[in-house]
CSV table of N, CA, C and O in Angstrom, one decimal:
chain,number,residue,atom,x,y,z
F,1,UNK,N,20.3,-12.9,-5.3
F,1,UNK,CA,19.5,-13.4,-4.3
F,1,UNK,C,18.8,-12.3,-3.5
F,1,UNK,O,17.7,-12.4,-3.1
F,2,UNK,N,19.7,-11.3,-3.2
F,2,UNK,CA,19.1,-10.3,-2.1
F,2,UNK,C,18.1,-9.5,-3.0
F,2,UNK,O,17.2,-9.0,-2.4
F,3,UNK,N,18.2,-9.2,-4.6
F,3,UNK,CA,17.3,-8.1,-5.0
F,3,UNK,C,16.0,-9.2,-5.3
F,3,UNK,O,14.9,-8.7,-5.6
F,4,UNK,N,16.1,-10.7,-5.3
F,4,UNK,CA,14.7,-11.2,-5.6
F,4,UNK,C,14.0,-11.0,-4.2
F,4,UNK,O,12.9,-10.6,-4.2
F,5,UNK,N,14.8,-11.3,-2.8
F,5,UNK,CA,14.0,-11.1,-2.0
F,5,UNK,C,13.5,-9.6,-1.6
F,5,UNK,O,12.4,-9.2,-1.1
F,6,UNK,N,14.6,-8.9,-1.9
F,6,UNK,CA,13.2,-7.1,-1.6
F,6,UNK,C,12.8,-6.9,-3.1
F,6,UNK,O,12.8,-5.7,-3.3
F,7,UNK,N,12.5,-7.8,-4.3
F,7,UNK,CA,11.6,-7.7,-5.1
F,7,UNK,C,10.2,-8.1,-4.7
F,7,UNK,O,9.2,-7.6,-5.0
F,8,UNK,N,10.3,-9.3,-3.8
F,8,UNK,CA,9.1,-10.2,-3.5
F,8,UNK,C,8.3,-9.5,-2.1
F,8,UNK,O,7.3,-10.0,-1.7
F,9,UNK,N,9.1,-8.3,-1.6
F,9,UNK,CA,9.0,-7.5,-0.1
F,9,UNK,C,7.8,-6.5,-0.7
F,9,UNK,O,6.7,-6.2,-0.2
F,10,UNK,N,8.6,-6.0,-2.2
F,10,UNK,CA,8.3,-5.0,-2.7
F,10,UNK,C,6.9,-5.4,-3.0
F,10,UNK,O,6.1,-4.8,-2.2
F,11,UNK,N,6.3,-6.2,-4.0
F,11,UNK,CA,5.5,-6.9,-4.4
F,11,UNK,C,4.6,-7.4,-3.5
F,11,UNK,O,3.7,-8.0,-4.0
F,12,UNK,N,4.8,-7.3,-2.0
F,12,UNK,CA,3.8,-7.9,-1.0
F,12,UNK,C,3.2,-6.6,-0.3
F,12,UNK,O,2.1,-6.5,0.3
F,13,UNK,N,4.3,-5.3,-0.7
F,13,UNK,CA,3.6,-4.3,0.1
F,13,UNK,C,3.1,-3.6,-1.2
F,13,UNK,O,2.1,-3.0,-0.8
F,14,UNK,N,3.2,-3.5,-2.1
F,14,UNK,CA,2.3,-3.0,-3.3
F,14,UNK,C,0.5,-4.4,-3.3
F,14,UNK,O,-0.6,-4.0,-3.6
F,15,UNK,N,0.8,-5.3,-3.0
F,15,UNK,CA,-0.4,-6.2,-2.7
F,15,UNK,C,-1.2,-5.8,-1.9
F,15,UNK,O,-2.3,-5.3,-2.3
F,16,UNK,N,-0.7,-5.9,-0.6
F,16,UNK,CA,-1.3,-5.3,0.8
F,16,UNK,C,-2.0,-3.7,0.2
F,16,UNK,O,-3.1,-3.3,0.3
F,17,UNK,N,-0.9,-3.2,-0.2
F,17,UNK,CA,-1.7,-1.7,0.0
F,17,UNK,C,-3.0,-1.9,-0.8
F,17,UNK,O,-4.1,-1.5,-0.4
F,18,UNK,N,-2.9,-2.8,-2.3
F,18,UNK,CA,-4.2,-3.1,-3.0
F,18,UNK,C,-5.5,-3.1,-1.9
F,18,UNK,O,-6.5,-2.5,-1.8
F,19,UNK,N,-4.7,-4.2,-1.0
F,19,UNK,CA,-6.3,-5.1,-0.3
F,19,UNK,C,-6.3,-4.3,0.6
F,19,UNK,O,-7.2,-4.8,1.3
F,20,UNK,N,-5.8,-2.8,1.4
F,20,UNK,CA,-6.2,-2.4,2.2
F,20,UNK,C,-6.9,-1.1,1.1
F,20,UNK,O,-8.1,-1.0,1.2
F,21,UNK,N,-6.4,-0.5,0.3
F,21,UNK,CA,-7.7,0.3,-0.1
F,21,UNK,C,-8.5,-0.3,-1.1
F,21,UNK,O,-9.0,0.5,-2.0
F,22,UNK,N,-8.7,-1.6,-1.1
F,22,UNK,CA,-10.1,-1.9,-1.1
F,22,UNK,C,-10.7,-2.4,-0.2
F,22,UNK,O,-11.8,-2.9,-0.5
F,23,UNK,N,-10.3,-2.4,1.0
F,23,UNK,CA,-11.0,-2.2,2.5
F,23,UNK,C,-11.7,-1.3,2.4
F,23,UNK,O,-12.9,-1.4,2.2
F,24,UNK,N,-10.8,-0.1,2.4
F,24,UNK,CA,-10.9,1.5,3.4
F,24,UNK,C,-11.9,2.2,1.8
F,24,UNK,O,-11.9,3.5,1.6
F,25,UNK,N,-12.7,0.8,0.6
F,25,UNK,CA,-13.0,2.1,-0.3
F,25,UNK,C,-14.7,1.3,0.0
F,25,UNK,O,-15.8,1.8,-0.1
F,26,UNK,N,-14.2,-0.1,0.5
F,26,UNK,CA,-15.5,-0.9,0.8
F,26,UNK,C,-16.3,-0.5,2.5
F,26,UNK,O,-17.5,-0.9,2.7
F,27,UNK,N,-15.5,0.2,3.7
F,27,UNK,CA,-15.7,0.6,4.3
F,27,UNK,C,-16.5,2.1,4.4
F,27,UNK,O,-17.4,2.4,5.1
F,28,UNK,N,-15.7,2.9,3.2
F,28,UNK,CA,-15.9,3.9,3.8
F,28,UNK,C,-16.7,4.5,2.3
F,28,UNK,O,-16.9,5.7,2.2
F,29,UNK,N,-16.9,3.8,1.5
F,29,UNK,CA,-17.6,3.9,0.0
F,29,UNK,C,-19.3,3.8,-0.2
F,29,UNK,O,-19.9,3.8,-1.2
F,30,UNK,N,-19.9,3.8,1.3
F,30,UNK,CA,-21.3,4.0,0.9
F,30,UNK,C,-21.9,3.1,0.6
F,30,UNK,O,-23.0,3.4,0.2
F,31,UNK,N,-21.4,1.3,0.4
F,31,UNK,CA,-21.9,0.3,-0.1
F,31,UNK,C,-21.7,0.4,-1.7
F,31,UNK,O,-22.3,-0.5,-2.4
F,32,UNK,N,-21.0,1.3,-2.2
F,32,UNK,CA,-20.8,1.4,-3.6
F,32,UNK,C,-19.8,0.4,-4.1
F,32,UNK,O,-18.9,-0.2,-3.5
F,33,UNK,N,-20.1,0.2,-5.6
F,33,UNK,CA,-19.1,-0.5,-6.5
F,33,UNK,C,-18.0,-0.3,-6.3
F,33,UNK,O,-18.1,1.0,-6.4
F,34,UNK,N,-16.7,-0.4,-5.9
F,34,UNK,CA,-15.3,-0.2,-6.0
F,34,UNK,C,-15.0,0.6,-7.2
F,34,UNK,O,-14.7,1.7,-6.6
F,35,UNK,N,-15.0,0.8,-8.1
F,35,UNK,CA,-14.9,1.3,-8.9
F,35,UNK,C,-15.5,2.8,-8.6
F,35,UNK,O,-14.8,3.8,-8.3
F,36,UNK,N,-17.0,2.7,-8.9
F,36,UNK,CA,-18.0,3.9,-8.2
F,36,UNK,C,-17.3,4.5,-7.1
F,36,UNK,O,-17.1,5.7,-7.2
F,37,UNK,N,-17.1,4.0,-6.3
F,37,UNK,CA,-16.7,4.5,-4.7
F,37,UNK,C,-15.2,5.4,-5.4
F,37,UNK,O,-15.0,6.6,-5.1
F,38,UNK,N,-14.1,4.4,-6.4
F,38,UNK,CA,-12.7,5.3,-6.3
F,38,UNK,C,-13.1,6.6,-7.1
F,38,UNK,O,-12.4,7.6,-6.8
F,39,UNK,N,-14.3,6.7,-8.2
F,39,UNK,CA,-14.1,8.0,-9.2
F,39,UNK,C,-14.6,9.1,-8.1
F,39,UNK,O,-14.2,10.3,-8.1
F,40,UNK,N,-15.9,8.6,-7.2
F,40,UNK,CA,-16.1,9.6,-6.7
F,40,UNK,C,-15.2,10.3,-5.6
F,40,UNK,O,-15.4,11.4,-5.2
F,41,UNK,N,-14.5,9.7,-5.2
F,41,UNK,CA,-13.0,9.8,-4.3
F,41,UNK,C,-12.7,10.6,-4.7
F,41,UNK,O,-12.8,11.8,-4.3
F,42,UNK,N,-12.1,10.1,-6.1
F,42,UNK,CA,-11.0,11.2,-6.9
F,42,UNK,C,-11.6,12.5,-6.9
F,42,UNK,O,-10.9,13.4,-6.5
F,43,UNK,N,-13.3,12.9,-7.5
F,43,UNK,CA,-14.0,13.8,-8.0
F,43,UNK,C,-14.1,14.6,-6.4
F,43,UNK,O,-14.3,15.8,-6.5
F,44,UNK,N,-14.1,14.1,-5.3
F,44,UNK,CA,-14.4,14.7,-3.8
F,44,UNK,C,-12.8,15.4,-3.5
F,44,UNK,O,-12.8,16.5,-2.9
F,45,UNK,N,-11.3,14.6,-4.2
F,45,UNK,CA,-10.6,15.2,-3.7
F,45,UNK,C,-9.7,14.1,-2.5
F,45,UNK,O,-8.6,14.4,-2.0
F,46,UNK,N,-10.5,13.0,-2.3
F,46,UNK,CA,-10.2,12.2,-1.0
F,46,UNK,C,-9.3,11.1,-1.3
F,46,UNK,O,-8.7,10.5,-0.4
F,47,UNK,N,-9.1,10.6,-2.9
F,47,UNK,CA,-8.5,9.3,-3.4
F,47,UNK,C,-7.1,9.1,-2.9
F,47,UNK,O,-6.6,8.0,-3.0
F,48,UNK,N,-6.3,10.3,-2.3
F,48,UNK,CA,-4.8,9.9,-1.9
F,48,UNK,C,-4.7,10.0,-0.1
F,48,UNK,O,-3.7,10.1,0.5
F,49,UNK,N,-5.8,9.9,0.5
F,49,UNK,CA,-6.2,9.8,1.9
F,49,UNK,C,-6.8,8.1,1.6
F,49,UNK,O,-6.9,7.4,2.6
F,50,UNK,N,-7.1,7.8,0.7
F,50,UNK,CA,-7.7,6.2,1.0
F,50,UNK,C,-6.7,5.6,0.5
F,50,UNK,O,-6.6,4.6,1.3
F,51,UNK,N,-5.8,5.5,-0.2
F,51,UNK,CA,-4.2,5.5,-0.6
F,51,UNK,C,-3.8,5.1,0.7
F,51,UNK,O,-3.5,4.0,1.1
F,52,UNK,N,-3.9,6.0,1.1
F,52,UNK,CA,-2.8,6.0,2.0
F,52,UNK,C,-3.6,5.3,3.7
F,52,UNK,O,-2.9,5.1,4.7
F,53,UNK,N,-4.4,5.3,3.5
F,53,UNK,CA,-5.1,4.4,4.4
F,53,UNK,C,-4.8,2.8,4.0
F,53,UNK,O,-4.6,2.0,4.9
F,54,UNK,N,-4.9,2.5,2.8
F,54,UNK,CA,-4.7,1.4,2.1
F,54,UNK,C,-3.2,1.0,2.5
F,54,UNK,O,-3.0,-0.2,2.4
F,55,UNK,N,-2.2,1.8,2.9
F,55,UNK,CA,-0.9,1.2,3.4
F,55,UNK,C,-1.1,0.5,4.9
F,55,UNK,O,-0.4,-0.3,5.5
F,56,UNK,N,-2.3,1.2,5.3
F,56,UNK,CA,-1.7,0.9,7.1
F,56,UNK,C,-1.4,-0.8,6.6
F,56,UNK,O,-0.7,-1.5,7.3
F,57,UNK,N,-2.0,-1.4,5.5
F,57,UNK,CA,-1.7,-3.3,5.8
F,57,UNK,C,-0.1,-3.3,5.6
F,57,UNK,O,0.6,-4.2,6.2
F,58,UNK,N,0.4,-2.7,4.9
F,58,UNK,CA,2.0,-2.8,5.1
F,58,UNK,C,2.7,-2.5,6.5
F,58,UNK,O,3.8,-2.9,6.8
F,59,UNK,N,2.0,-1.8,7.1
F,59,UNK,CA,2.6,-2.3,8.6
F,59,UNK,C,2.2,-3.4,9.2
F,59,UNK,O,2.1,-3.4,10.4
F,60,UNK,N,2.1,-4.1,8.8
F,60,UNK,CA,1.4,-5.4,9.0
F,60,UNK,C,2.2,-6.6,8.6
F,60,UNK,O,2.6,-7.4,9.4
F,61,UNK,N,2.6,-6.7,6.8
F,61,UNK,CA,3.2,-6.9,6.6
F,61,UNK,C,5.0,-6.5,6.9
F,61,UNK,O,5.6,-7.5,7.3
F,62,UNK,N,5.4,-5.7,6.8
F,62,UNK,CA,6.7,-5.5,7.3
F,62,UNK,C,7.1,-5.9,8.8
F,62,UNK,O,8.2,-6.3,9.1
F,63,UNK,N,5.9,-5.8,9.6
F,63,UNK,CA,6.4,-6.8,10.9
F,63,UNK,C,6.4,-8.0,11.2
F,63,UNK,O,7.1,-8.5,12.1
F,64,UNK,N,5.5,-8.7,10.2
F,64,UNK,CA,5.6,-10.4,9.8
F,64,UNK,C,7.4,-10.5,9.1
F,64,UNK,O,8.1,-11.4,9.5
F,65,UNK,N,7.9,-9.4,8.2
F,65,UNK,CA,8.8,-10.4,8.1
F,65,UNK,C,9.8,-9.7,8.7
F,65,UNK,O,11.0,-10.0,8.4
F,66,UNK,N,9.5,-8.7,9.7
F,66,UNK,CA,11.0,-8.4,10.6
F,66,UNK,C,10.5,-9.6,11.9
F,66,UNK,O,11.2,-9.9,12.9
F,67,UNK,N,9.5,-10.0,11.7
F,67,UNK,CA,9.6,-10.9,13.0
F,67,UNK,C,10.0,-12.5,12.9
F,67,UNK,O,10.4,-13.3,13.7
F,68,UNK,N,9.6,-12.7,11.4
F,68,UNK,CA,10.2,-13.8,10.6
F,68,UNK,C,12.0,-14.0,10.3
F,68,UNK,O,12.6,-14.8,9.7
F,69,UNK,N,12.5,-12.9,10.9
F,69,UNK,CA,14.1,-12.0,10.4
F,69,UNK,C,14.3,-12.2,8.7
F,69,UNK,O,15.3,-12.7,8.1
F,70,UNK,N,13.2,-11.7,8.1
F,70,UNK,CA,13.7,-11.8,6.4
F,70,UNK,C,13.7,-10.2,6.3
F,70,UNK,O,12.7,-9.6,6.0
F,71,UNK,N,14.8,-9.6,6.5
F,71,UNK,CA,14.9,-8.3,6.4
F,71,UNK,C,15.0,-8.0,5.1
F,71,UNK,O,14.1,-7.1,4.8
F,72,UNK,N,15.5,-8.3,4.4
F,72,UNK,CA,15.5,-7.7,3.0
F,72,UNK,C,14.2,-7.6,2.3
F,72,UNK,O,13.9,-6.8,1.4
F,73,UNK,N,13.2,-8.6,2.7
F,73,UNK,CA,11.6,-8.5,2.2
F,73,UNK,C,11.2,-7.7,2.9
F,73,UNK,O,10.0,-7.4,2.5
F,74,UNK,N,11.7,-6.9,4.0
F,74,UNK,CA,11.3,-5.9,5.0
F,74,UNK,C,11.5,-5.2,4.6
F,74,UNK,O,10.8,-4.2,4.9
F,75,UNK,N,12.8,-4.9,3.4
F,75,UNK,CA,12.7,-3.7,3.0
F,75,UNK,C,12.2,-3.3,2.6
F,75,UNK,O,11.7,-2.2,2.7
F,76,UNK,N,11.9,-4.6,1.0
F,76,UNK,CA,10.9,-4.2,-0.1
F,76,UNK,C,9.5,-3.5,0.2
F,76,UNK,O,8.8,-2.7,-0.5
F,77,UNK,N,9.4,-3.9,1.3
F,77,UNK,CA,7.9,-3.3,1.9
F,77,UNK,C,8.2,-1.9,2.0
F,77,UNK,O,7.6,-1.0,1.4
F,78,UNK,N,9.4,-1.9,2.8
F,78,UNK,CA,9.3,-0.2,2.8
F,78,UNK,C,9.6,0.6,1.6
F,78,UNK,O,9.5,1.8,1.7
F,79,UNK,N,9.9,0.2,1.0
F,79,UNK,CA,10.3,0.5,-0.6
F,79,UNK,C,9.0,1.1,-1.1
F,79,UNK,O,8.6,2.3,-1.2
F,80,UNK,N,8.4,-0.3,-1.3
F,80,UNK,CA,6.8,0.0,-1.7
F,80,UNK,C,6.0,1.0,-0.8
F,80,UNK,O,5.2,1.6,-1.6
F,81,UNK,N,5.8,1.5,0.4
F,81,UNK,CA,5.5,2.1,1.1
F,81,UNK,C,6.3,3.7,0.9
F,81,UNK,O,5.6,4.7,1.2
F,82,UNK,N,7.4,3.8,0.6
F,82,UNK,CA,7.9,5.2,0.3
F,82,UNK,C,7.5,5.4,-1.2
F,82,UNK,O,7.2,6.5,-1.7
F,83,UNK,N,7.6,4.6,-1.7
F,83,UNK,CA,7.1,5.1,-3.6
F,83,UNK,C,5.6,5.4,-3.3
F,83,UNK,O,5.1,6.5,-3.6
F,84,UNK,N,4.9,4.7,-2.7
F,84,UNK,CA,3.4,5.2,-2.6
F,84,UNK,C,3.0,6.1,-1.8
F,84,UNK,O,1.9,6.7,-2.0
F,85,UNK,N,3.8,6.5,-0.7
F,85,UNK,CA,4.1,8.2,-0.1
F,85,UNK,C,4.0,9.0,-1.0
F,85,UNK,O,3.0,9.6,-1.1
F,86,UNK,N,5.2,9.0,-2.1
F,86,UNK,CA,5.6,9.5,-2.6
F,86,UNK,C,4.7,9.9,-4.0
F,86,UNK,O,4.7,11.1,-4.5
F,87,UNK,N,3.8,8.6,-4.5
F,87,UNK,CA,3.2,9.1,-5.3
F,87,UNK,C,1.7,9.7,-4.8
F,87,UNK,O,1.1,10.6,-5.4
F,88,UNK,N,1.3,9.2,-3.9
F,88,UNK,CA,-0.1,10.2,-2.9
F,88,UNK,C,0.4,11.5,-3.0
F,88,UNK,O,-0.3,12.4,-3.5
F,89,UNK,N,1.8,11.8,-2.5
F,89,UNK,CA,2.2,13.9,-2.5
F,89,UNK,C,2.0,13.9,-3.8
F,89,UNK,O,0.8,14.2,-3.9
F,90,UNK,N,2.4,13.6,-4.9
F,90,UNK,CA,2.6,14.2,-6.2
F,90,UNK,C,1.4,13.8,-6.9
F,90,UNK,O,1.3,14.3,-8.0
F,91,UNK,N,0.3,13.0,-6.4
F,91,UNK,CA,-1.1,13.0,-7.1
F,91,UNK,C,-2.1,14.2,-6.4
F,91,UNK,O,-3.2,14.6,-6.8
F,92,UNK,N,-1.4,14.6,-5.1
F,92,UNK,CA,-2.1,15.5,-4.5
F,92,UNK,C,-1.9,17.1,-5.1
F,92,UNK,O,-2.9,17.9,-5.2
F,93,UNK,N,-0.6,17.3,-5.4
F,93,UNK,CA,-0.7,18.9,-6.1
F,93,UNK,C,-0.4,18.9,-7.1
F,93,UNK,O,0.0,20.0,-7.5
F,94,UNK,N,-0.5,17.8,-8.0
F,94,UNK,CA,-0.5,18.0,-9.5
F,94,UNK,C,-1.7,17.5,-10.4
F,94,UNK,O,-1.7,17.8,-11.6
């Protein structure tokens, strides 16, 4: 019971981060295709700064369900939020 609910935590903050960088690629992408907007990201150098702009909705998420008290889906958030730390450092120097 506890790993379906920080599976479903996990899976809301890997969502969120989706719909936040495709915010931050529709915002800040020049009116370009999503697509368009992420290669030239990549090719500028900038794709793990919109990444990571794309989490701020997980703090969003994680305080709906610590304010909901579903902590364990609180965690999954943060789960998902440290793997995508995690993989922004390691797309950034390798």
């Amino acid at each position: 019971m506890i790993k379906k609910e920080v599976l479903t935590g996990f899976l809301v903050g890997l969502i969120a981060n989706a719909i936040g960088l495709y915010l931050a690629t529709i915002l800040l992408g020049n009116n370009n295709d999503f697509i368009i907007a992420l290669k030239s990201a990549a090719a500028e150098g900038v794709l793990g700064k919109l990444i990571s702009l794309g989490a701020i909705l997980n703090l969003l998420a994680f305080f709906v369900f610590i304010k909901k008290k579903q902590d364990y889906r609180a965690r999954g958030v943060l789960l998902a939020t440290i793997i995508i730390a995690i993989s922004t450092f390691l797309f950034k120097f390798i």
